[in-house]
Amino acid sequence: MKPYPKINAQRLLQRIADFAAIGATPAGGVNRQALSAEDRAARRLLAELAVARGFGIHQDAIANLFIRREGSNPSLPPILIGSHLDSQPTGGRFDGALGTLSAFEVLEALEDAGVVTERSVEVVSWTNEEGSRFSPGCMGSTAFVGAGDVRRWQDMHGADGAKLGDELAATLNALPEAGTQPIGHSVSAFVEVHIEQGPVLERTGVPIGIVTGVQGTKWLEISFIGEAAHAGTTPLEFRKDPMAAAAAAIAHLQLVVMPADPMARLTVGRMTVEPSSVNVIPSRVTFTVDIRHPQEDVLSSIEAQVDAECRASAERHMVDVRIAKRFDLAPGQFDLAIVDMIDNACRMLGVSNMKLVSGAFHDALFVSRVAPTAMIFVPCRDGISHNEAEFVAAENIEIGATVLLETTLALSKEQ
Amino acid sequence: MKPYPKINAQRLLQRIADFAAIGATPAGGVNRQALSAEDRAARRLLAELAVARGFGIHQDAIANLFIRREGSNPSLPPILIGSHLDSQPTGGRFDGALGTLSAFEVLEALEDAGVVTERSVEVVSWTNEEGSRFSPGCMGSTAFVGAGDVRRWQDMHGADGAKLGDELAATLNALPEAGTQPIGHSVSAFVEVHIEQGPVLERTGVPIGIVTGVQGTKWLEISFIGEAAHAGTTPLEFRKDPMAAAAAAIAHLQLVVMPADPMARLTVGRMTVEPSSVNVIPSRVTFTVDIRHPQEDVLSSIEAQVDAECRASAERHMVDVRIAKRFDLAPGQFDLAIVDMIDNACRMLGVSNMKLVSGAFHDALFVSRVAPTAMIFVPCRDGISHNEAEFVAAENIEIGATVLLETTLALSKEQ
């Protein structure tokens, strides 16, 4: 009887430490931005580890990297697991790398135990999830599902002046041993392990979040336009104060939107004031509103609520208002059958879990448009992410990888 | 019988145009900052006009410029009238110059009519009222009343890198014909004509504001300090959102402070947000609050109200708050007898007027600490000032100068 496949936690933690050394920052984080020399070094290490275990390696036109362990029926679309290896400029060591290396550990655990799966299992490292060097993020998964035009991106210049086309070519050329594969090959399922990037799991003491979908997001930019005037000489009845209008609208929205719906999110993260003088009533106040909800209809009704409240406040304060939509991403629903499989895996392992909706975007959101998809979240300390202080406890890394392994085995039994 | 003295409106308007040519900006305003070459050119022109009429000219250590028409009893402290000649970098042609040239026109009108006053009448042009090149503003009048130390200012560098001591010496040396006079000589009264720099006179259709005092002003800088977190992944119960706290506090204060007291002013003119990212709950929101009131006790109670509301909002939103006072200027009360004289002058002339409290600081606020003082406001278009678009109608210029002339005559009859 063959041994039952098992995650080697020691090996996985060592891998995470080895990858964290690539682009390591003095504060303990990583700077491994998409298509940079550091990103190429991480891809090279993953490819070498893969080749050493006899796995196949392939790249597509946007440099998504696939590590393939063949199944007994290679003609079936593979099971896809993984995440990304690129980071924010002052990113943490777990965002992306944890999911990619947990997936690679699943592949090694299957290999160690000599498990034969009918479907091949592929680990993917998606290109440019973060979008901090070249915008937009989730570029690799977007291209994979046919929603982005790689040729259109070629001439883009990054924040550091580099041209995407040049950096993409250099990245592809840096792995000459990898096979080339047409973008968007068919897969039977996609499962991504990721840190939660929020506080819910940690604060409720639950090690696994089963992600049932991704919130939809809308970004609004709202300007109130009044009339600059002297703070001392202008009585209330002659004021057209856009700051008073903005504060009233924001205060009202904070009071009504989130308290009424625990799934709703509303955040004002930016505000600029003109002319920005202590003794001058502002002429213009501009701020952003980030709204999120897992249901498209509710998200639209929150947007309408923001719109109506801002217009009402502008009218009350005798100022003008302009509202522009800067970003609009529909919510994504993950696959119920995979969610059930993850749930079953947790039950079998005796691991407590809760259902969550992701508040952040992930490659899985895009892949869910073309294949049954779900995500597994593990807690990160204080919910901190996109930060060098990002931290995940070793036991939760092991639990996350183990749940991914069991889910992969369950998927491999599905026909 | 001697002719009754009369303002020569044509001459006054021409003088205003002549001075507006010194430091003229393409947009029709002036850039004649304190102690600059343009400021010196304006002082030179005023001195030459004075000498041509046989008036005396004197400077003190801070370069306040005095034009003196002798009275029949030169040993009595003179009546002082005037304003300033310096401007904001993109200032208007009336702020300061109107009051200085109206006062000079009064002197010329007295001379034209051969009026003998018992007290001498002096026109003053205070140095550096604006404070835009060298801070603080009202430097000349502050020094005049003994509240500022000229030697301490010498080493100060201006916004353009110039040293105040050098520019002050160059300014004093540019008028070698002027006598030197100890700073802070005794005066019997001070009356300043100025544009309102607010909308009240224009919008109520009244040409003269009799200023009974100057509002006290306090500037507070308030920081709400929360915790940066992801806009999508952080539910309401885990948020420590300083923007929500700031908006609630500002909205509440706007609802309660000014509506309850028509003399109160509350303005939030600046706000900065950190880290200022559309999808990140801010870690810190800092804003300024400018509060004004003519009564010291009420001003202090508004300050206490701002303090209490900010602390309450911080507590409700589970964030910290820090409140710092950046500026604190007590209200000033003008002299009731001079206010009555201006009122009588208006009645005699059939000029409608209203009592006003100045919302802006003026040299008169400082002079009022050492001598009976009042101000005469004239309307400016749309209340616009500190702006190249500043405009005063010719008829109001004539009315303002005429009221100043009558008030000066009334003061000269007082013993």
PDB file of N, CA and C in Angstrom, chain A residues 28 69 85 90 97 109 191 325 346:
ATOM      1  N   GLY A  28      12.599  43.128   6.348  1.00  0.00           N
ATOM      2  CA  GLY A  28      12.061  41.773   6.438  1.00  0.00           C
ATOM      3  C   GLY A  28      10.974  41.470   5.413  1.00  0.00           C
ATOM      4  N   ARG A  69       2.690  18.302 -13.292  1.00  0.00           N
ATOM      5  CA  ARG A  69       2.900  16.887 -12.940  1.00  0.00           C
ATOM      6  C   ARG A  69       1.857  16.091 -13.718  1.00  0.00           C
ATOM      7  N   LEU A  85       4.119  35.210  -7.798  1.00  0.00           N
ATOM      8  CA  LEU A  85       5.401  35.404  -7.112  1.00  0.00           C
ATOM      9  C   LEU A  85       5.825  36.862  -7.055  1.00  0.00           C
ATOM     10  N   THR A  90       7.186  47.459  -1.361  1.00  0.00           N
ATOM     11  CA  THR A  90       7.534  47.136   0.019  1.00  0.00           C
ATOM     12  C   THR A  90       6.513  46.106   0.495  1.00  0.00           C
ATOM     13  N   ALA A  97       3.441  34.431  -2.788  1.00  0.00           N
ATOM     14  CA  ALA A  97       4.420  33.344  -2.641  1.00  0.00           C
ATOM     15  C   ALA A  97       3.837  32.184  -1.841  1.00  0.00           C
ATOM     16  N   ALA A 109       4.343  16.692  -2.601  1.00  0.00           N
ATOM     17  CA  ALA A 109       3.754  15.683  -1.710  1.00  0.00           C
ATOM     18  C   ALA A 109       3.146  14.539  -2.528  1.00  0.00           C
ATOM     19  N   VAL A 191      -7.707  26.378  -7.932  1.00  0.00           N
ATOM     20  CA  VAL A 191      -7.804  26.639  -6.493  1.00  0.00           C
ATOM     21  C   VAL A 191      -6.563  27.434  -6.074  1.00  0.00           C
ATOM     22  N   LYS A 325     -16.837  57.819 -12.254  1.00  0.00           N
ATOM     23  CA  LYS A 325     -16.515  56.446 -11.873  1.00  0.00           C
ATOM     24  C   LYS A 325     -15.134  56.111 -12.433  1.00  0.00           C
ATOM     25  N   CYS A 346     -11.795  20.143   5.090  1.00  0.00           N
ATOM     26  CA  CYS A 346     -11.635  20.694   6.446  1.00  0.00           C
ATOM     27  C   CYS A 346     -12.280  19.772   7.472  1.00  0.00           C
TER      28      CYS A 346
END
